[in-house]
mmCIF file of C-alpha atoms and ligand atoms in Angstrom:
data_model
loop_
_atom_site.group_PDB
_atom_site.id
_atom_site.type_symbol
_atom_site.label_atom_id
_atom_site.label_comp_id
_atom_site.label_asym_id
_atom_site.label_seq_id
_atom_site.Cartn_x
_atom_site.Cartn_y
_atom_site.Cartn_z
ATOM 1 C CA MET A 1 0.317 1.396 -7.970
ATOM 2 C CA THR A 2 3.447 1.254 -7.360
ATOM 3 C CA GLU A 3 4.276 4.014 -8.245
ATOM 4 C CA THR A 4 1.650 4.717 -5.764
ATOM 5 C CA LEU A 5 3.637 3.077 -2.710
ATOM 6 C CA THR A 6 5.350 5.214 0.162
ATOM 7 C CA TYR A 7 7.764 4.811 2.976
ATOM 8 C CA ARG A 8 4.635 3.184 4.736
ATOM 9 C CA HIS A 9 4.319 0.146 1.704
ATOM 10 C CA LEU A 10 7.919 0.196 1.526
ATOM 11 C CA PHE A 11 8.939 -0.079 4.945
ATOM 12 C CA GLY A 12 5.934 -1.063 6.979
ATOM 13 C CA PRO A 13 4.298 0.531 9.559
ATOM 14 C CA GLY A 14 5.584 1.476 12.395
ATOM 15 C CA PRO A 15 5.015 0.732 15.669
ATOM 16 C CA SER A 16 3.332 -2.813 15.664
ATOM 17 C CA ASN A 17 0.236 -3.264 17.409
ATOM 18 C CA CYS A 18 0.464 -7.367 17.619
ATOM 19 C CA TYR A 19 2.368 -9.184 19.695
ATOM 20 C CA PRO A 20 5.607 -10.148 17.124
ATOM 21 C CA GLU A 21 4.351 -14.128 18.093
ATOM 22 C CA ALA A 22 1.197 -13.560 16.803
ATOM 23 C CA ILE A 23 2.398 -11.911 13.234
ATOM 24 C CA ALA A 24 4.482 -14.864 12.995
ATOM 25 C CA ALA A 25 1.731 -16.937 13.112
ATOM 26 C CA LEU A 26 0.817 -15.820 10.389
ATOM 27 C CA GLY A 27 3.607 -17.369 8.559
ATOM 28 C CA HIS A 28 2.956 -21.244 9.816
ATOM 29 C CA PRO A 29 1.649 -23.189 7.700
ATOM 30 C CA ILE A 30 -1.488 -23.519 7.398
ATOM 31 C CA LEU A 31 -3.804 -26.861 8.702
ATOM 32 C CA GLY A 32 -6.591 -28.196 8.095
ATOM 33 C CA HIS A 33 -9.651 -27.264 10.099
ATOM 34 C CA LEU A 34 -10.451 -30.885 11.214
ATOM 35 C CA ASP A 35 -6.376 -31.167 12.485
ATOM 36 C CA PRO A 36 -5.314 -32.080 15.410
ATOM 37 C CA LEU A 37 -2.890 -30.243 15.562
ATOM 38 C CA PHE A 38 -5.622 -27.128 15.203
ATOM 39 C CA ILE A 39 -8.120 -29.052 17.097
ATOM 40 C CA GLU A 40 -5.543 -28.217 20.123
ATOM 41 C CA ILE A 41 -4.485 -25.231 19.198
ATOM 42 C CA LEU A 42 -8.318 -24.089 19.587
ATOM 43 C CA ASP A 43 -8.422 -25.626 22.712
ATOM 44 C CA ARG A 44 -5.711 -23.272 23.741
ATOM 45 C CA ALA A 45 -6.755 -20.175 23.193
ATOM 46 C CA CYS A 46 -10.267 -20.663 24.233
ATOM 47 C CA ASP A 47 -8.704 -21.855 27.691
ATOM 48 C CA GLY A 48 -6.489 -18.345 27.231
ATOM 49 C CA LEU A 49 -9.428 -16.344 26.116
ATOM 50 C CA ARG A 50 -10.845 -17.792 29.763
ATOM 51 C CA GLU A 51 -7.862 -16.532 31.439
ATOM 52 C CA VAL A 52 -8.234 -12.956 30.090
ATOM 53 C CA TRP A 53 -11.866 -12.239 30.537
ATOM 54 C CA GLY A 54 -11.155 -13.935 33.581
ATOM 55 C CA THR A 55 -14.232 -16.060 33.759
ATOM 56 C CA ARG A 56 -14.617 -21.052 33.983
ATOM 57 C CA ASN A 57 -16.797 -20.266 31.464
ATOM 58 C CA ALA A 58 -17.496 -23.591 29.246
ATOM 59 C CA ARG A 59 -18.439 -21.540 26.804
ATOM 60 C CA THR A 60 -15.659 -19.428 25.932
ATOM 61 C CA LEU A 61 -14.845 -19.186 22.376
ATOM 62 C CA PRO A 62 -13.288 -16.807 19.206
ATOM 63 C CA LEU A 63 -15.830 -16.462 17.670
ATOM 64 C CA SER A 64 -15.540 -16.007 13.733
ATOM 65 C CA GLY A 65 -15.845 -12.161 13.046
ATOM 66 C CA THR A 66 -14.693 -9.224 13.764
ATOM 67 C CA GLY A 67 -15.999 -7.446 17.843
ATOM 68 C CA SER A 68 -19.180 -5.905 15.883
ATOM 69 C CA ALA A 69 -20.155 -10.287 14.749
ATOM 70 C CA GLY A 70 -20.016 -10.233 18.242
ATOM 71 C CA MET A 71 -21.615 -7.749 19.543
ATOM 72 C CA GLU A 72 -24.341 -9.657 16.848
ATOM 73 C CA ALA A 73 -23.568 -12.577 19.353
ATOM 74 C CA ALA A 74 -24.873 -11.725 22.307
ATOM 75 C CA PHE A 75 -28.307 -10.144 21.491
ATOM 76 C CA VAL A 76 -29.393 -12.107 19.344
ATOM 77 C CA ASN A 77 -28.832 -15.300 21.606
ATOM 78 C CA THR A 78 -30.276 -13.020 24.517
ATOM 79 C CA VAL A 79 -32.853 -11.686 22.827
ATOM 80 C CA GLY A 80 -35.989 -11.733 21.007
ATOM 81 C CA ARG A 81 -39.692 -9.937 19.773
ATOM 82 C CA GLY A 82 -40.500 -8.089 22.563
ATOM 83 C CA ASP A 83 -37.844 -8.239 25.132
ATOM 84 C CA VAL A 84 -36.765 -5.182 27.129
ATOM 85 C CA ALA A 85 -32.975 -4.748 26.547
ATOM 86 C CA VAL A 86 -31.467 -1.018 28.960
ATOM 87 C CA VAL A 87 -28.625 -0.537 26.969
ATOM 88 C CA ALA A 88 -25.850 1.744 28.578
ATOM 89 C CA VAL A 89 -24.818 5.050 26.125
ATOM 90 C CA ASN A 90 -21.869 6.750 26.131
ATOM 91 C CA GLY A 91 -20.673 6.819 23.327
ATOM 92 C CA LEU A 92 -20.477 5.374 19.759
ATOM 93 C CA PHE A 93 -20.256 1.713 20.558
ATOM 94 C CA GLY A 94 -23.230 1.658 22.977
ATOM 95 C CA GLU A 95 -25.390 3.275 19.893
ATOM 96 C CA ARG A 96 -24.423 0.926 18.329
ATOM 97 C CA MET A 97 -26.067 -1.836 21.288
ATOM 98 C CA CYS A 98 -28.279 -0.048 20.709
ATOM 99 C CA GLU A 99 -29.127 -0.789 17.198
ATOM 100 C CA VAL A 100 -28.526 -3.888 16.504
ATOM 101 C CA ALA A 101 -30.881 -5.066 19.419
ATOM 102 C CA ARG A 102 -33.925 -3.410 18.521
ATOM 103 C CA ARG A 103 -32.668 -5.852 15.097
ATOM 104 C CA ALA A 104 -32.441 -8.331 17.017
ATOM 105 C CA GLY A 105 -36.276 -7.862 18.216
ATOM 106 C CA ALA A 106 -35.557 -6.001 22.055
ATOM 107 C CA GLU A 107 -37.752 -3.062 22.828
ATOM 108 C CA VAL A 108 -34.055 -0.878 24.214
ATOM 109 C CA VAL A 109 -35.059 1.667 27.036
ATOM 110 C CA ARG A 110 -31.994 3.499 26.050
ATOM 111 C CA VAL A 111 -29.512 5.144 29.162
ATOM 112 C CA ASP A 112 -28.090 7.936 28.094
ATOM 113 C CA HIS A 113 -25.082 9.709 29.315
ATOM 114 C CA GLU A 114 -22.510 12.533 27.873
ATOM 115 C CA TRP A 115 -19.889 11.242 26.146
ATOM 116 C CA GLY A 116 -16.919 11.566 27.447
ATOM 117 C CA GLN A 117 -18.266 10.201 30.957
ATOM 118 C CA PRO A 118 -18.671 6.548 32.893
ATOM 119 C CA ILE A 119 -21.945 5.386 33.017
ATOM 120 C CA ASP A 120 -23.906 6.015 36.702
ATOM 121 C CA PRO A 121 -24.598 2.241 36.928
ATOM 122 C CA GLU A 122 -27.711 3.114 39.477
ATOM 123 C CA ARG A 123 -29.395 5.045 36.590
ATOM 124 C CA VAL A 124 -28.976 2.070 33.936
ATOM 125 C CA ALA A 125 -30.024 -0.723 36.517
ATOM 126 C CA SER A 126 -33.013 1.186 37.196
ATOM 127 C CA ALA A 127 -34.024 2.133 33.566
ATOM 128 C CA HIS A 128 -36.568 -0.828 33.805
ATOM 129 C CA PRO A 129 -38.262 -2.457 35.801
ATOM 130 C CA ALA A 130 -38.117 -6.551 34.992
ATOM 131 C CA PRO A 131 -35.817 -6.438 31.385
ATOM 132 C CA LYS A 132 -33.583 -8.813 30.205
ATOM 133 C CA VAL A 133 -31.570 -7.904 29.849
ATOM 134 C CA ILE A 134 -28.486 -4.501 30.828
ATOM 135 C CA ALA A 135 -26.073 -3.989 28.020
ATOM 136 C CA ALA A 136 -23.472 -1.375 28.592
ATOM 137 C CA VAL A 137 -19.420 -0.962 27.024
ATOM 138 C CA HIS A 138 -16.742 -1.226 29.880
ATOM 139 C CA ALA A 139 -13.845 1.091 27.548
ATOM 140 C CA GLU A 140 -15.948 3.049 25.016
ATOM 141 C CA THR A 141 -13.132 2.948 22.317
ATOM 142 C CA SER A 142 -15.075 6.445 20.903
ATOM 143 C CA THR A 143 -14.764 9.253 24.164
ATOM 144 C CA GLY A 144 -12.164 6.910 25.981
ATOM 145 C CA VAL A 145 -13.709 6.130 29.497
ATOM 146 C CA LEU A 146 -13.693 2.899 31.474
ATOM 147 C CA SER A 147 -17.267 2.161 33.304
ATOM 148 C CA ASP A 148 -17.288 -0.154 36.463
ATOM 149 C CA ILE A 149 -18.907 -3.166 34.896
ATOM 150 C CA ALA A 150 -19.016 -4.734 39.057
ATOM 151 C CA ALA A 151 -21.060 -1.761 40.081
ATOM 152 C CA LEU A 152 -23.718 -2.706 37.678
ATOM 153 C CA GLY A 153 -23.409 -6.236 38.018
ATOM 154 C CA LYS A 154 -24.018 -5.800 41.248
ATOM 155 C CA LEU A 155 -27.516 -3.571 39.743
ATOM 156 C CA LYS A 156 -28.489 -6.212 36.849
ATOM 157 C CA GLY A 157 -30.985 -7.790 39.257
ATOM 158 C CA ASP A 158 -32.480 -10.920 37.566
ATOM 159 C CA ALA A 159 -31.521 -8.939 33.872
ATOM 160 C CA LEU A 160 -28.268 -10.756 31.928
ATOM 161 C CA LEU A 161 -25.079 -7.922 31.580
ATOM 162 C CA VAL A 162 -24.249 -7.657 28.499
ATOM 163 C CA THR A 163 -20.366 -6.678 28.171
ATOM 164 C CA ASP A 164 -18.115 -5.303 25.721
ATOM 165 C CA ALA A 165 -15.164 -5.466 26.890
ATOM 166 C CA VAL A 166 -13.343 -5.017 22.698
ATOM 167 C CA THR A 167 -10.857 -2.062 24.327
ATOM 168 C CA SER A 168 -10.285 -3.383 27.995
ATOM 169 C CA ILE A 169 -9.637 -7.310 26.619
ATOM 170 C CA GLY A 170 -6.068 -8.353 27.446
ATOM 171 C CA GLY A 171 -4.715 -5.058 28.813
ATOM 172 C CA LEU A 172 -6.924 -3.648 31.243
ATOM 173 C CA GLU A 173 -7.493 -6.179 34.419
ATOM 174 C CA LEU A 174 -11.572 -7.678 33.718
ATOM 175 C CA LEU A 175 -13.164 -10.164 35.645
ATOM 176 C CA ALA A 176 -16.037 -11.650 33.772
ATOM 177 C CA ASP A 177 -17.239 -13.736 36.867
ATOM 178 C CA ASP A 178 -17.247 -11.657 39.852
ATOM 179 C CA TRP A 179 -18.192 -8.677 38.077
ATOM 180 C CA GLY A 180 -20.547 -10.579 37.488
ATOM 181 C CA ILE A 181 -21.082 -10.334 33.203
ATOM 182 C CA ASP A 182 -23.188 -12.883 31.704
ATOM 183 C CA VAL A 183 -22.334 -12.718 27.600
ATOM 184 C CA GLY A 184 -19.744 -10.779 27.215
ATOM 185 C CA TYR A 185 -17.432 -10.267 23.613
ATOM 186 C CA ALA A 186 -14.742 -9.257 22.050
ATOM 187 C CA GLY A 187 -12.022 -8.339 19.275
ATOM 188 C CA THR A 188 -8.915 -9.053 18.560
ATOM 189 C CA GLN A 189 -7.225 -5.673 17.700
ATOM 190 C CA LYS A 190 -6.495 -4.255 20.412
ATOM 191 C CA CYS A 191 -4.906 -5.126 23.261
ATOM 192 C CA LEU A 192 -4.443 -8.413 22.330
ATOM 193 C CA GLY A 193 -2.482 -7.655 20.120
ATOM 194 C CA VAL A 194 -3.830 -9.438 17.375
ATOM 195 C CA ALA A 195 -4.945 -8.756 14.208
ATOM 196 C CA PRO A 196 -8.695 -8.393 13.257
ATOM 197 C CA GLY A 197 -10.582 -10.287 12.411
ATOM 198 C CA LEU A 198 -11.967 -12.892 15.391
ATOM 199 C CA ALA A 199 -14.737 -11.869 18.712
ATOM 200 C CA PRO A 200 -13.262 -13.297 21.909
ATOM 201 C CA PHE A 201 -16.716 -14.481 23.429
ATOM 202 C CA THR A 202 -17.500 -16.298 26.481
ATOM 203 C CA ILE A 203 -21.324 -16.794 28.040
ATOM 204 C CA SER A 204 -22.631 -18.252 30.860
ATOM 205 C CA ASP A 205 -24.024 -21.543 31.705
ATOM 206 C CA ALA A 206 -27.424 -19.385 33.450
ATOM 207 C CA ALA A 207 -27.457 -17.449 30.410
ATOM 208 C CA PHE A 208 -26.214 -20.218 28.204
ATOM 209 C CA GLU A 209 -30.188 -21.422 29.809
ATOM 210 C CA ARG A 210 -31.714 -18.345 29.510
ATOM 211 C CA ARG A 211 -31.193 -18.580 25.652
ATOM 212 C CA ILE A 212 -33.030 -17.270 22.967
ATOM 213 C CA LYS A 213 -33.498 -21.311 21.327
ATOM 214 C CA ASP A 214 -33.997 -20.142 18.000
ATOM 215 C CA PRO A 215 -31.931 -16.881 17.359
ATOM 216 C CA GLN A 216 -32.558 -15.396 13.577
ATOM 217 C CA SER A 217 -28.776 -16.160 13.157
ATOM 218 C CA TRP A 218 -28.107 -19.448 12.280
ATOM 219 C CA TYR A 219 -24.156 -18.188 12.351
ATOM 220 C CA LEU A 220 -23.972 -16.910 15.258
ATOM 221 C CA ASP A 221 -26.205 -19.539 17.636
ATOM 222 C CA ILE A 222 -24.285 -20.047 20.380
ATOM 223 C CA GLY A 223 -26.798 -23.392 20.818
ATOM 224 C CA LEU A 224 -25.087 -24.634 17.712
ATOM 225 C CA LEU A 225 -21.109 -23.194 18.441
ATOM 226 C CA GLY A 226 -20.341 -25.733 21.332
ATOM 227 C CA GLY A 227 -19.709 -28.419 19.203
ATOM 228 C CA TYR A 228 -17.860 -26.284 17.184
ATOM 229 C CA VAL A 229 -15.247 -25.372 19.886
ATOM 230 C CA GLY A 230 -15.949 -29.288 20.905
ATOM 231 C CA ALA A 231 -14.105 -30.576 23.613
ATOM 232 C CA ALA A 232 -13.098 -26.905 25.097
ATOM 233 C CA SER A 233 -16.755 -26.150 25.903
ATOM 234 C CA GLY A 234 -17.280 -29.612 27.252
ATOM 235 C CA SER A 235 -19.552 -31.059 23.664
ATOM 236 C CA LYS A 236 -18.435 -32.981 21.267
ATOM 237 C CA ARG A 237 -16.710 -31.418 18.460
ATOM 238 C CA THR A 238 -19.118 -31.386 15.375
ATOM 239 C CA TYR A 239 -18.780 -28.969 11.787
ATOM 240 C CA HIS A 240 -20.272 -26.353 12.488
ATOM 241 C CA HIS A 241 -18.788 -23.130 9.070
ATOM 242 C CA THR A 242 -14.822 -24.035 8.487
ATOM 243 C CA ALA A 243 -12.774 -22.148 11.116
ATOM 244 C CA PRO A 244 -10.980 -19.741 10.680
ATOM 245 C CA VAL A 245 -7.006 -21.225 10.056
ATOM 246 C CA ALA A 246 -4.634 -18.969 10.478
ATOM 247 C CA MET A 247 -6.683 -15.955 13.043
ATOM 248 C CA ILE A 248 -7.400 -18.537 15.238
ATOM 249 C CA ALA A 249 -3.541 -19.379 15.676
ATOM 250 C CA SER A 250 -2.541 -16.329 15.725
ATOM 251 C CA LEU A 251 -4.616 -15.290 18.293
ATOM 252 C CA GLN A 252 -3.154 -18.164 20.410
ATOM 253 C CA ALA A 253 -0.034 -17.200 19.646
ATOM 254 C CA GLY A 254 -0.477 -13.858 21.373
ATOM 255 C CA LEU A 255 -2.785 -15.175 23.897
ATOM 256 C CA GLY A 256 0.036 -16.657 24.354
ATOM 257 C CA HIS A 257 2.989 -13.468 24.838
ATOM 258 C CA ILE A 258 0.459 -12.322 27.395
ATOM 259 C CA LEU A 259 0.382 -14.872 29.592
ATOM 260 C CA ASN A 260 4.360 -15.840 29.391
ATOM 261 C CA GLU A 261 4.677 -12.074 30.110
ATOM 262 C CA GLY A 262 2.752 -12.413 32.558
ATOM 263 C CA LEU A 263 -1.358 -11.269 33.193
ATOM 264 C CA ASP A 264 -1.036 -8.561 35.833
ATOM 265 C CA ALA A 265 2.842 -7.136 33.957
ATOM 266 C CA VAL A 266 0.519 -5.694 30.937
ATOM 267 C CA GLN A 267 -1.608 -4.912 32.265
ATOM 268 C CA ALA A 268 0.970 -2.846 34.046
ATOM 269 C CA ARG A 269 2.397 -1.803 31.117
ATOM 270 C CA HIS A 270 -0.838 -0.641 29.397
ATOM 271 C CA ALA A 271 -1.433 1.349 32.998
ATOM 272 C CA ALA A 272 1.920 3.055 32.889
ATOM 273 C CA ALA A 273 1.703 4.325 29.306
ATOM 274 C CA GLY A 274 -1.673 5.768 29.057
ATOM 275 C CA LEU A 275 -0.440 7.026 31.994
ATOM 276 C CA ALA A 276 2.338 7.994 30.273
ATOM 277 C CA LEU A 277 1.052 9.480 27.765
ATOM 278 C CA GLN A 278 -1.633 11.927 29.079
ATOM 279 C CA ASN A 279 0.521 12.953 31.353
ATOM 280 C CA GLY A 280 2.947 13.914 28.580
ATOM 281 C CA LEU A 281 -0.626 15.712 26.454
ATOM 282 C CA GLN A 282 -0.754 17.776 29.274
ATOM 283 C CA GLU A 283 2.821 18.689 30.132
ATOM 284 C CA MET A 284 2.427 20.600 25.966
ATOM 285 C CA GLY A 285 -0.514 22.511 27.083
ATOM 286 C CA LEU A 286 -2.972 20.154 26.406
ATOM 287 C CA GLU A 287 -6.331 18.588 27.168
ATOM 288 C CA LEU A 288 -8.107 15.367 27.651
ATOM 289 C CA PHE A 289 -11.556 14.351 26.571
ATOM 290 C CA ALA A 290 -12.356 12.018 28.927
ATOM 291 C CA ALA A 291 -13.376 12.769 32.702
ATOM 292 C CA GLU A 292 -10.984 12.572 35.034
ATOM 293 C CA GLY A 293 -11.132 8.997 37.402
ATOM 294 C CA CYS A 294 -12.611 7.720 34.291
ATOM 295 C CA ARG A 295 -9.879 7.458 31.931
ATOM 296 C CA LEU A 296 -8.729 4.041 29.448
ATOM 297 C CA PRO A 297 -4.719 3.815 29.601
ATOM 298 C CA SER A 298 -5.462 1.764 26.295
ATOM 299 C CA LEU A 299 -7.122 5.020 24.183
ATOM 300 C CA THR A 300 -6.787 8.373 25.468
ATOM 301 C CA THR A 301 -9.055 11.404 23.690
ATOM 302 C CA VAL A 302 -7.440 14.593 23.448
ATOM 303 C CA ARG A 303 -8.503 17.601 21.974
ATOM 304 C CA VAL A 304 -7.336 19.172 19.011
ATOM 305 C CA PRO A 305 -5.769 22.584 20.219
ATOM 306 C CA SER A 306 -8.319 25.417 19.046
ATOM 307 C CA GLY A 307 -6.779 26.567 15.207
ATOM 308 C CA VAL A 308 -5.104 23.009 13.976
ATOM 309 C CA ASP A 309 -6.633 21.319 11.469
ATOM 310 C CA SER A 310 -7.188 17.519 13.226
ATOM 311 C CA ALA A 311 -7.610 16.180 9.441
ATOM 312 C CA ALA A 312 -3.617 17.441 8.161
ATOM 313 C CA VAL A 313 -1.925 16.868 11.733
ATOM 314 C CA ARG A 314 -3.000 13.449 11.312
ATOM 315 C CA SER A 315 -1.688 13.061 8.169
ATOM 316 C CA TYR A 316 1.472 14.548 8.730
ATOM 317 C CA LEU A 317 2.127 12.004 12.020
ATOM 318 C CA LEU A 318 1.338 9.303 8.369
ATOM 319 C CA GLU A 319 3.458 10.446 6.329
ATOM 320 C CA ASN A 320 6.925 11.365 8.194
ATOM 321 C CA PHE A 321 6.216 8.544 11.913
ATOM 322 C CA SER A 322 4.008 6.129 10.588
ATOM 323 C CA LEU A 323 1.896 7.039 13.139
ATOM 324 C CA GLU A 324 -2.133 6.854 13.027
ATOM 325 C CA ILE A 325 -3.882 8.216 15.608
ATOM 326 C CA GLY A 326 -7.335 8.718 15.029
ATOM 327 C CA SER A 327 -10.466 11.612 14.894
ATOM 328 C CA GLY A 328 -12.609 11.762 17.710
ATOM 329 C CA ALA A 329 -16.490 9.865 16.557
ATOM 330 C CA GLY A 330 -19.746 11.738 16.201
ATOM 331 C CA GLU A 331 -19.849 14.837 16.838
ATOM 332 C CA PHE A 332 -16.205 15.324 17.635
ATOM 333 C CA ALA A 333 -14.989 14.100 14.701
ATOM 334 C CA SER A 334 -12.486 16.500 14.066
ATOM 335 C CA THR A 335 -12.484 18.423 17.475
ATOM 336 C CA VAL A 336 -11.017 15.244 19.688
ATOM 337 C CA TRP A 337 -8.100 12.381 18.590
ATOM 338 C CA ARG A 338 -8.028 9.066 20.166
ATOM 339 C CA ILE A 339 -3.894 7.734 20.968
ATOM 340 C CA GLY A 340 -4.176 4.022 21.025
ATOM 341 C CA MET A 341 -2.007 2.596 22.954
ATOM 342 C CA MET A 342 -2.241 -1.128 23.289
ATOM 343 C CA GLY A 343 -0.804 -4.118 22.875
ATOM 344 C CA PRO A 344 2.996 -4.016 22.706
ATOM 345 C CA ASN A 345 2.658 -0.271 21.449
ATOM 346 C CA ALA A 346 1.968 -0.551 25.611
ATOM 347 C CA ASN A 347 5.175 0.677 25.554
ATOM 348 C CA PRO A 348 7.480 3.904 27.219
ATOM 349 C CA GLY A 349 9.031 4.024 23.987
ATOM 350 C CA SER A 350 5.872 4.227 22.101
ATOM 351 C CA VAL A 351 4.916 7.987 23.643
ATOM 352 C CA VAL A 352 8.463 9.182 23.852
ATOM 353 C CA LEU A 353 7.846 8.911 19.812
ATOM 354 C CA VAL A 354 3.478 10.010 19.849
ATOM 355 C CA LEU A 355 4.696 12.768 22.042
ATOM 356 C CA GLY A 356 7.203 13.916 20.400
ATOM 357 C CA ALA A 357 5.840 13.292 17.042
ATOM 358 C CA LEU A 358 2.757 15.014 17.309
ATOM 359 C CA LYS A 359 4.881 17.995 18.966
ATOM 360 C CA GLU A 360 6.423 18.507 15.496
ATOM 361 C CA ALA A 361 2.892 17.678 13.719
ATOM 362 C CA ILE A 362 0.854 20.249 15.800
ATOM 363 C CA ALA A 363 3.901 22.909 14.685
ATOM 364 C CA LYS A 364 4.200 22.297 10.949
ATOM 365 C CA ALA A 365 1.508 20.466 9.672
HETATM 366 N N1 PLP B 401 -16.841 -2.015 20.894
HETATM 367 C C1 PLP B 401 -16.361 -0.839 20.592
HETATM 368 C C2 PLP B 401 -15.889 -0.429 21.964
HETATM 369 C C3 PLP B 401 -15.885 -1.493 20.226
HETATM 370 O O1 PLP B 401 -13.989 -0.309 19.887
HETATM 371 C C4 PLP B 401 -15.435 -1.714 18.151
HETATM 372 C C5 PLP B 401 -14.206 -1.180 17.767
HETATM 373 O O2 PLP B 401 -13.447 -0.414 17.537
HETATM 374 C C6 PLP B 401 -16.311 -2.351 18.561
HETATM 375 C C7 PLP B 401 -17.147 -2.684 19.495
HETATM 376 C C8 PLP B 401 -17.025 -2.876 16.919
HETATM 377 O O3 PLP B 401 -15.919 -4.607 17.016
HETATM 378 P P1 PLP B 401 -15.076 -5.023 15.090
HETATM 379 O O4 PLP B 401 -15.079 -2.696 14.668
HETATM 380 O O5 PLP B 401 -13.921 -5.073 15.348
HETATM 381 O O6 PLP B 401 -16.230 -4.778 14.644
#
């Protein structure tokens, strides 16, 4: 394999998506999952997650699994056979929600929106007279669109509001309690600036009371997971599964970075970087994909100029600048690029680097 190593392997990737504290924590001695020091780290991680979720929910914890595990947990704990789940779809992850809810036994009422547009809270809330769950993605990573979850929360009635905050948590305003989010899930690898592997999850007491009591997933049964986090959730700690101690220590360190910098300052940094990138792309004559007024700062979508080979540009950026940008999703795979500005990458230097490198790549690739 050595001969296939490239510049990137030898000298590391380009700008890192992870906060230095989160990376450093991965190199610390690995504690046992029952070590009181680890329990303290877990408690602190849960406290930090409450801050970034904007919640006081006792049951706020890092699930062992990626963001999709959080999605599974959200649905298996809230819907069973025959329960109605209204799902707002304006991109790939809304679509995935439909599939996960269906497999959990729900009767899915899907409310489609044009990709690149935010969800319409009124249309979603009026799609069914008495759903058990209404679900929506706050920040659609596949299209770069931010939706108004607070507005949906006001209209949810008796339904439980399930929210995907994978690409907003830790970088954008997120106020789970104020907005009426009953169940929320996220990932660590986006604005939290931690490696992928955990799913920050939160569920209100009211939603917990209305949960599916014997869900088809043992591993993701939130009724059992209260004991896993122990004191942090007000429960007596009991063994559930062996905690991924290194990842949780890394999450705790990453959250520490965010809270030390200040949540407002971190959000302002993401907002400024996203806006500067979007302005710069438009100054280059490129057309943004997400509708104006709902563009995510953390993930910018831009149309590939006609005649330009999307994949060739992405390879050029990777090989020459160690910069990875995403292709589009679904039918936009080769006509849209997706550029992240997340965690430590959300800074003016990254913006200048991406704009300069992209200009060169478009000209030469
Ligand atoms: N939801 C959104 C909005 C996402 O962006 C992603 C992943 O990028 C997921 C869910 C799934 O998360 P994961 O890939 O960590 O399982």
